[in-house]
XYZ file of N, CA and C in Angstrom:
582
model
N 93.785 118.737 70.173
C 95.015 117.914 70.371
C 94.394 116.525 71.068
N 94.881 115.586 70.204
C 94.428 114.274 70.584
C 95.574 113.241 71.030
N 95.202 112.411 71.890
C 96.243 111.751 72.555
C 95.792 110.107 72.541
N 96.517 109.095 72.194
C 96.219 107.733 72.399
C 96.646 107.197 73.532
N 95.588 106.810 74.258
C 95.893 106.077 75.400
C 96.162 104.548 75.322
N 96.923 103.868 76.059
C 97.060 102.244 75.848
C 96.067 101.625 76.321
N 95.557 100.623 75.629
C 94.470 100.025 75.855
C 94.677 98.820 77.261
N 93.530 98.475 77.928
C 93.762 97.655 79.127
C 92.550 96.712 78.819
N 92.543 95.623 79.453
C 91.554 94.483 79.630
C 91.021 94.269 78.121
N 91.552 94.415 77.183
C 90.941 93.728 75.924
C 90.617 95.000 75.016
N 90.496 96.178 75.460
C 90.011 97.427 74.682
C 90.840 97.683 73.752
N 90.264 98.221 72.565
C 91.148 98.682 71.548
C 91.793 100.036 71.959
N 92.886 100.669 71.531
C 93.037 102.023 72.081
C 92.154 102.880 71.613
N 92.102 103.996 72.776
C 91.037 104.884 72.421
C 91.731 106.196 72.506
N 90.834 107.065 71.626
C 91.472 108.494 71.506
C 90.583 109.515 72.442
N 91.285 110.126 73.124
C 90.602 111.330 73.773
C 91.029 112.721 73.488
N 90.203 113.683 73.527
C 90.346 114.933 73.457
C 91.089 115.662 74.634
N 92.438 116.174 74.533
C 92.780 116.929 75.627
C 92.383 118.103 76.389
N 91.449 118.562 75.174
C 90.834 119.937 75.884
C 89.452 119.368 76.739
N 89.370 118.276 76.704
C 88.260 117.922 77.833
C 88.693 117.360 79.141
N 89.691 118.242 79.523
C 90.338 117.926 81.194
C 89.216 118.511 82.210
N 88.131 118.818 82.042
C 86.889 119.155 83.006
C 86.469 117.848 83.180
N 86.404 117.044 82.343
C 85.533 115.711 82.487
C 86.613 114.755 83.664
N 85.912 114.631 84.943
C 86.598 113.879 85.879
C 86.718 112.397 85.347
N 85.826 112.154 84.839
C 85.678 110.395 84.360
C 87.122 110.133 83.625
N 87.271 110.914 82.507
C 88.489 110.957 81.571
C 90.026 111.085 82.498
N 89.994 112.044 83.351
C 91.155 112.213 84.229
C 91.425 111.135 84.925
N 90.423 110.597 85.675
C 90.706 109.199 86.269
C 90.980 107.816 85.207
N 90.459 107.787 84.226
C 90.707 106.726 83.266
C 92.131 106.711 82.697
N 92.585 108.262 82.477
C 93.930 108.266 82.328
C 94.951 107.933 83.418
N 94.573 108.230 84.860
C 95.443 108.068 85.739
C 95.605 106.460 85.808
N 94.639 105.886 85.659
C 94.540 104.234 85.606
C 95.613 103.711 84.570
N 95.254 104.023 83.551
C 96.109 103.740 82.415
C 97.563 104.180 82.502
N 97.618 105.457 82.723
C 99.127 105.769 82.988
C 99.888 105.161 84.046
N 99.172 104.813 85.165
C 99.572 104.037 85.920
C 100.202 102.577 85.623
N 99.203 101.955 84.958
C 99.537 100.831 84.065
C 100.809 100.696 83.192
N 100.907 101.766 82.493
C 101.981 102.168 81.520
C 103.087 102.091 82.379
N 103.006 103.065 83.572
C 104.276 103.199 84.268
C 104.548 101.953 84.764
N 103.893 101.074 85.333
C 104.174 99.636 85.991
C 104.735 98.602 84.711
N 104.216 98.867 83.455
C 105.014 98.168 82.688
C 106.208 98.559 82.352
N 106.432 99.953 82.119
C 107.732 100.663 82.013
C 108.866 100.061 82.925
N 108.570 99.940 84.253
C 109.272 99.666 85.542
C 109.557 97.928 85.275
N 108.701 97.459 84.994
C 109.217 95.750 84.871
C 109.857 95.586 83.565
N 109.979 96.378 82.802
C 110.882 96.254 81.473
C 112.183 96.553 82.172
N 112.169 97.796 82.413
C 113.469 98.361 82.927
C 114.169 97.218 84.160
N 113.281 96.425 84.816
C 113.910 95.633 85.818
C 113.874 94.178 85.452
N 113.494 94.090 83.838
C 113.473 92.727 83.330
C 112.867 91.596 84.059
N 111.762 92.177 84.851
C 110.835 91.100 85.430
C 109.737 90.283 84.628
N 110.582 89.407 83.960
C 109.742 88.622 82.961
C 108.576 88.117 83.213
N 108.391 87.289 84.287
C 107.392 86.591 84.784
C 106.313 87.484 85.142
N 106.770 88.809 86.072
C 105.465 89.663 86.424
C 105.079 90.131 85.292
N 105.971 90.902 84.244
C 105.486 91.433 83.096
C 104.549 90.843 82.310
N 104.742 89.259 81.999
C 103.988 88.618 81.061
C 102.764 88.223 81.800
N 102.918 88.278 83.022
C 101.354 88.024 83.665
C 100.400 88.881 83.469
N 101.176 90.356 83.861
C 100.496 91.588 83.652
C 99.809 91.984 82.413
N 100.909 91.626 81.376
C 100.404 91.997 80.015
C 98.916 90.697 79.836
N 99.285 89.738 80.184
C 98.131 88.859 79.788
C 96.861 89.065 80.488
N 97.213 89.466 81.462
C 95.713 89.941 82.429
C 95.213 91.337 81.955
N 95.839 92.185 81.380
C 95.249 93.592 81.379
C 95.563 94.243 80.027
N 95.922 93.441 79.071
C 96.294 94.192 77.836
C 95.683 93.299 76.578
N 95.371 94.207 75.613
C 94.970 93.442 74.329
C 96.047 93.028 73.537
N 95.977 92.031 72.635
C 96.842 91.392 71.989
C 97.520 92.352 70.996
N 97.029 93.491 70.524
C 97.645 94.647 69.667
C 98.772 95.139 70.831
N 98.343 95.423 71.954
C 99.386 96.233 72.824
C 100.346 95.210 73.161
N 100.243 94.053 73.186
C 101.066 92.712 73.719
C 102.124 92.953 72.735
N 101.613 92.971 71.563
C 102.413 92.614 70.460
C 103.479 93.810 70.321
N 102.989 94.961 70.522
C 103.982 96.308 70.491
C 104.893 96.244 71.398
N 104.517 95.532 72.598
C 105.724 95.554 73.813
C 106.397 94.551 73.330
N 106.003 93.540 72.776
C 107.151 92.382 72.057
C 108.154 92.936 71.229
N 107.457 93.783 70.305
C 108.283 94.365 69.308
C 109.246 95.314 69.814
N 109.266 95.994 70.797
C 110.003 97.048 71.396
C 111.059 96.127 72.271
N 110.794 95.180 72.929
C 111.628 94.428 73.536
C 112.620 93.535 72.743
N 112.135 93.318 71.509
C 113.100 92.700 70.499
C 114.021 93.815 70.098
N 113.509 94.671 69.947
C 114.424 95.998 69.406
C 115.692 96.130 70.587
N 115.185 96.034 71.832
C 116.054 96.411 72.837
C 117.235 95.085 73.361
N 116.508 93.866 73.072
C 117.334 92.841 73.822
C 116.633 91.390 73.135
N 117.368 90.822 72.487
C 116.997 89.527 72.011
C 116.660 88.301 72.978
N 117.585 88.717 74.120
C 117.528 87.498 74.959
C 116.316 87.895 75.845
N 116.267 89.095 76.331
C 114.719 89.449 77.086
C 113.655 88.896 76.188
N 113.531 89.035 74.870
C 112.805 89.069 74.217
C 112.060 87.608 74.111
N 113.547 86.606 73.992
C 113.308 85.068 74.211
C 112.765 84.553 75.622
N 113.141 85.349 76.550
C 112.584 85.116 78.144
C 111.260 85.311 78.019
N 110.666 86.310 77.306
C 109.466 86.959 77.382
C 108.361 85.748 76.633
N 108.997 85.190 75.402
C 108.170 84.400 74.433
C 108.133 83.184 75.631
N 109.257 82.622 76.307
C 109.257 81.545 76.844
C 108.256 81.494 78.006
N 108.201 82.779 78.938
C 107.163 82.915 80.029
C 105.855 82.930 79.176
N 105.783 83.696 78.249
C 104.099 83.739 77.782
C 103.848 82.337 77.200
N 104.455 81.539 76.605
C 104.294 80.144 76.168
C 103.902 79.434 77.347
N 104.518 79.400 78.403
C 104.085 78.756 79.724
C 103.030 78.975 80.290
N 102.264 80.251 79.992
C 101.006 80.565 80.400
C 99.946 80.568 79.311
N 100.328 80.094 78.026
C 99.742 79.893 76.918
C 99.095 81.119 76.497
N 100.046 82.384 76.297
C 99.578 83.486 75.743
C 99.716 83.355 74.500
N 98.802 83.558 73.402
C 98.728 83.356 72.019
C 99.596 84.485 71.414
N 99.807 85.666 71.968
C 100.609 86.452 71.024
C 102.358 86.291 71.313
N 102.535 85.447 72.448
C 104.007 84.741 72.917
C 104.283 83.576 71.846
N 103.021 82.892 71.617
C 103.204 81.807 70.559
C 103.318 82.330 69.219
N 102.710 83.284 69.023
C 103.044 83.748 67.470
C 104.688 84.378 67.250
N 104.667 85.179 68.323
C 106.088 85.787 68.286
C 107.342 84.930 68.177
N 106.964 83.743 69.058
C 108.052 82.756 69.001
C 108.130 82.019 67.771
N 106.976 81.543 67.288
C 106.993 81.247 65.730
C 107.456 81.698 64.920
N 107.214 83.079 64.872
C 108.030 84.199 63.598
C 109.310 84.037 63.815
N 109.899 84.235 64.889
C 111.231 84.256 65.717
C 112.096 83.206 64.778
N 111.561 82.146 65.335
C 111.944 80.583 64.815
C 112.289 80.741 63.140
N 111.049 81.368 62.525
C 111.075 81.165 61.084
C 112.275 82.050 60.587
N 112.303 83.145 60.934
C 113.299 84.101 60.782
C 114.542 83.879 61.089
N 114.989 83.026 62.131
C 116.273 82.899 62.668
C 116.588 81.328 62.441
N 116.010 80.714 61.579
C 116.396 79.336 61.177
C 117.444 79.548 60.264
N 118.133 78.655 59.987
C 119.462 78.848 58.975
C 118.951 78.562 57.419
N 118.494 79.698 56.780
C 118.109 79.430 55.286
C 118.721 78.776 54.511
N 118.320 78.110 53.569
C 119.104 77.244 52.489
C 119.819 76.073 53.138
N 119.613 75.683 54.606
C 120.236 74.640 55.084
C 119.024 73.598 55.420
N 118.313 72.961 54.450
C 117.418 72.314 54.583
C 117.784 70.639 55.368
N 118.320 70.798 56.457
C 118.517 69.609 56.918
C 117.636 69.297 58.068
N 118.043 68.131 58.900
C 117.009 67.683 59.829
C 116.781 68.875 60.970
N 117.587 69.268 61.489
C 117.740 70.498 62.638
C 116.802 71.677 61.928
N 117.002 72.147 60.790
C 116.083 73.223 60.096
C 114.654 72.955 60.214
N 114.413 71.623 59.757
C 113.095 71.057 59.532
C 112.243 70.900 60.899
N 113.150 70.603 61.775
C 112.604 70.505 63.329
C 112.154 71.860 63.996
N 113.227 72.846 63.516
C 112.592 74.393 63.800
C 111.546 74.665 63.070
N 111.440 74.402 61.698
C 110.103 74.890 61.261
C 109.131 74.294 61.509
N 109.005 72.916 61.985
C 107.911 72.031 62.531
C 107.510 72.816 63.703
N 108.577 73.225 64.812
C 107.879 74.052 65.957
C 107.383 75.213 65.733
N 108.211 76.006 64.666
C 107.391 77.238 64.521
C 105.751 76.942 63.944
N 105.830 75.947 63.205
C 104.227 75.743 62.645
C 103.312 75.682 63.955
N 103.890 74.608 64.967
C 103.131 74.442 66.200
C 102.693 75.659 66.653
N 103.626 76.436 66.997
C 103.294 77.799 67.866
C 102.133 78.463 67.024
N 102.584 78.736 65.604
C 101.432 79.573 64.976
C 100.158 79.130 65.015
N 99.862 77.429 64.831
C 98.837 76.998 64.847
C 98.046 77.340 66.493
N 98.841 77.107 67.335
C 98.249 77.457 68.736
C 97.549 78.671 68.901
N 98.475 79.767 68.227
C 98.092 81.124 68.088
C 96.747 81.093 67.415
N 96.690 80.562 66.314
C 95.588 80.698 65.620
C 94.327 80.192 66.511
N 94.315 78.807 66.901
C 93.476 78.220 67.687
C 93.019 79.496 68.994
N 93.913 80.206 69.174
C 93.582 81.154 70.384
C 92.949 82.454 69.850
N 92.886 82.644 68.554
C 92.126 83.746 67.855
C 93.212 84.815 67.520
N 94.724 84.599 67.358
C 95.384 85.576 66.842
C 95.529 85.542 65.476
N 94.727 86.436 64.649
C 94.370 86.089 63.433
C 95.762 86.284 62.323
N 96.527 87.078 62.871
C 97.778 87.526 62.228
C 98.613 85.981 62.002
N 98.499 85.333 63.058
C 99.088 83.891 62.752
C 99.065 83.227 61.507
N 97.520 83.408 60.984
C 97.443 82.874 59.535
C 98.248 83.468 58.390
N 98.404 84.566 58.473
C 99.474 85.015 57.439
C 101.016 84.698 57.492
N 101.371 84.548 58.870
C 102.577 83.911 58.930
C 102.742 82.252 58.940
N 101.617 81.823 59.147
C 101.576 80.265 58.879
C 101.665 80.447 57.256
N 100.763 81.098 56.534
C 100.625 80.906 55.139
C 102.333 81.098 54.468
N 102.810 82.389 55.038
C 104.073 82.453 54.278
C 104.953 81.393 54.672
N 104.898 80.616 55.848
C 105.860 79.295 56.172
C 105.484 78.413 54.864
N 104.074 78.070 54.377
C 104.014 76.907 53.643
C 104.257 77.700 52.247
N 104.248 78.812 51.924
C 104.690 79.109 50.743
C 106.219 79.511 50.242
N 106.850 80.220 51.676
C 108.322 80.204 51.304
C 109.234 78.915 51.808
N 108.722 78.309 52.704
C 109.678 77.233 53.505
C 109.217 76.065 52.764
N 108.067 75.502 53.002
C 107.721 74.129 52.627
C 107.300 73.915 51.132
N 106.966 75.255 50.412
C 106.863 75.019 48.927
C 105.334 74.589 48.810
N 104.552 74.501 49.841
C 103.108 73.873 49.851
C 102.466 74.877 49.417
N 102.028 75.012 48.006
C 101.179 76.449 47.725
C 99.661 76.211 47.962
N 99.313 75.023 47.906
C 97.769 74.856 48.087
C 97.521 75.085 49.839
N 98.159 74.739 50.227
C 98.052 74.803 51.861
C 98.352 76.149 52.078
N 99.221 76.990 51.484
C 99.600 78.496 51.661
C 98.351 79.311 51.397
N 97.794 78.860 50.371
C 96.696 79.603 49.903
C 95.394 79.344 50.883
N 95.293 78.128 51.326
C 94.110 77.541 52.319
C 94.339 78.535 53.477
N 95.486 78.639 54.067
C 95.547 79.605 55.119
C 95.158 80.906 55.267
N 96.093 81.423 53.948
C 95.692 82.856 53.663
C 94.394 83.036 53.577
N 93.488 82.371 52.779
C 91.832 82.085 52.714
C 91.343 82.213 54.138
N 91.480 81.165 54.631
C 91.095 81.125 56.310
C 91.095 82.530 56.909
N 92.383 82.867 56.972
C 92.566 84.207 57.536
C 91.847 85.366 56.874
N 91.843 85.372 55.690
C 91.079 86.386 54.928
C 89.851 86.354 55.173
N 88.910 85.131 55.454
C 87.387 85.003 55.416
C 87.242 85.446 56.875
N 88.164 85.622 57.905
C 88.135 86.145 59.358
C 88.433 87.613 59.452
N 88.740 88.205 58.454
C 89.117 89.618 58.231
C 90.298 89.991 58.608
N 91.284 89.262 58.291
C 92.613 89.686 58.425
C 92.899 90.218 57.394
N 93.457 91.582 57.508
C 93.995 92.304 56.225
C 95.242 91.992 55.628
N 96.128 91.347 56.160
C 97.303 90.695 55.410
C 97.054 89.722 54.598
N 96.127 88.776 55.126
C 95.762 87.646 54.461
C 95.002 87.852 53.117
N 94.209 89.036 53.397
C 93.041 89.437 52.424
C 93.999 89.886 51.350
N 95.417 90.693 51.523
C 96.216 91.017 50.222
C 96.797 89.585 49.833
N 97.146 88.759 50.563
C 97.792 87.730 50.206
C 97.111 86.746 49.307
N 95.927 86.664 49.594
C 94.923 85.893 48.735
C 94.842 86.347 47.497
N 95.003 87.811 47.292
C 94.697 88.617 46.150
C 96.046 88.205 45.201
N 97.474 88.356 46.042
C 98.262 88.137 45.183
C 98.552 86.745 44.835
N 98.216 85.740 45.745
C 98.103 84.465 45.280
C 97.317 84.122 44.087
N 96.099 84.632 44.140
C 95.510 84.437 43.028
C 95.957 85.284 41.697
N 96.378 86.308 41.828
C 96.867 87.136 40.393
C 98.305 86.328 39.817
N 98.733 85.526 40.660
C 99.987 84.911 40.172
C 99.859 83.485 40.053
N 98.507 83.135 40.474
C 98.305 81.754 40.467
C 98.948 80.792 41.389
N 99.293 81.073 42.644
C 99.972 80.499 43.686
C 98.882 79.643 44.802
N 98.958 78.404 44.357
C 97.874 77.505 45.051
C 96.411 77.759 44.711
N 96.097 78.441 43.682
C 94.997 78.513 43.242
C 94.965 78.814 41.746
N 94.143 78.602 41.056
C 94.142 78.930 39.569
C 94.422 80.504 39.457
N 95.195 80.863 38.415
C 95.375 82.270 38.204
C 93.997 82.817 37.750
N 93.957 83.892 38.571
C 92.435 84.680 38.386
C 92.962 86.112 38.707
N 93.199 86.816 37.608
C 93.548 88.296 37.711
C 92.436 89.234 38.265
N 91.587 89.051 37.744
C 90.246 89.753 38.154
C 89.769 89.435 39.710
N 89.679 88.128 40.150
C 89.206 88.044 41.248
C 90.198 88.179 42.387
N 91.663 88.185 41.999
C 92.707 88.642 42.676
C 92.719 90.140 43.266
N 92.227 90.957 42.453
C 92.313 92.120 42.684
C 90.701 92.894 43.148
N 89.946 92.010 43.252
C 88.572 92.469 43.823
C 88.465 92.523 45.249
């Protein structure tokens, strides 16, 4: 039987074999990580935004932080926005990404007025900050913003290519899609499927 332990201190999730309970080091690691998970659960239940965001920023990797944001989004939009605000105040790159994506999907579509343009510019700024901090999935979101909202296909292809070159899998797919359809790049069906 295998169990995934939540990551801490920038490590990826690790898998351990439950049959190895004779290993004292494994037991100790599980205690520390389980206590961190319990602490996170408690902070979420009490909606201790500042304390939770600081803890996540100091002890968890970006993938785990993103999962916590997704969970909170599904439970309470107001708590999610509080977490974004708190995370942005300490320059957490996942918070910048999550808030940028929130702005994109919660802007008023098909109402291209000044307010909408301002919201999209703010989303763009947050995604760029996230990219500068190394959160690669933000390349994908920024590329989609340029493609779907701004209709600037060359820039959309450029951001997708940059993310793809750095190994971001969603961007790799998007570059292939753009190439096979001739979006922001000359149409190249063979190159797009490679």
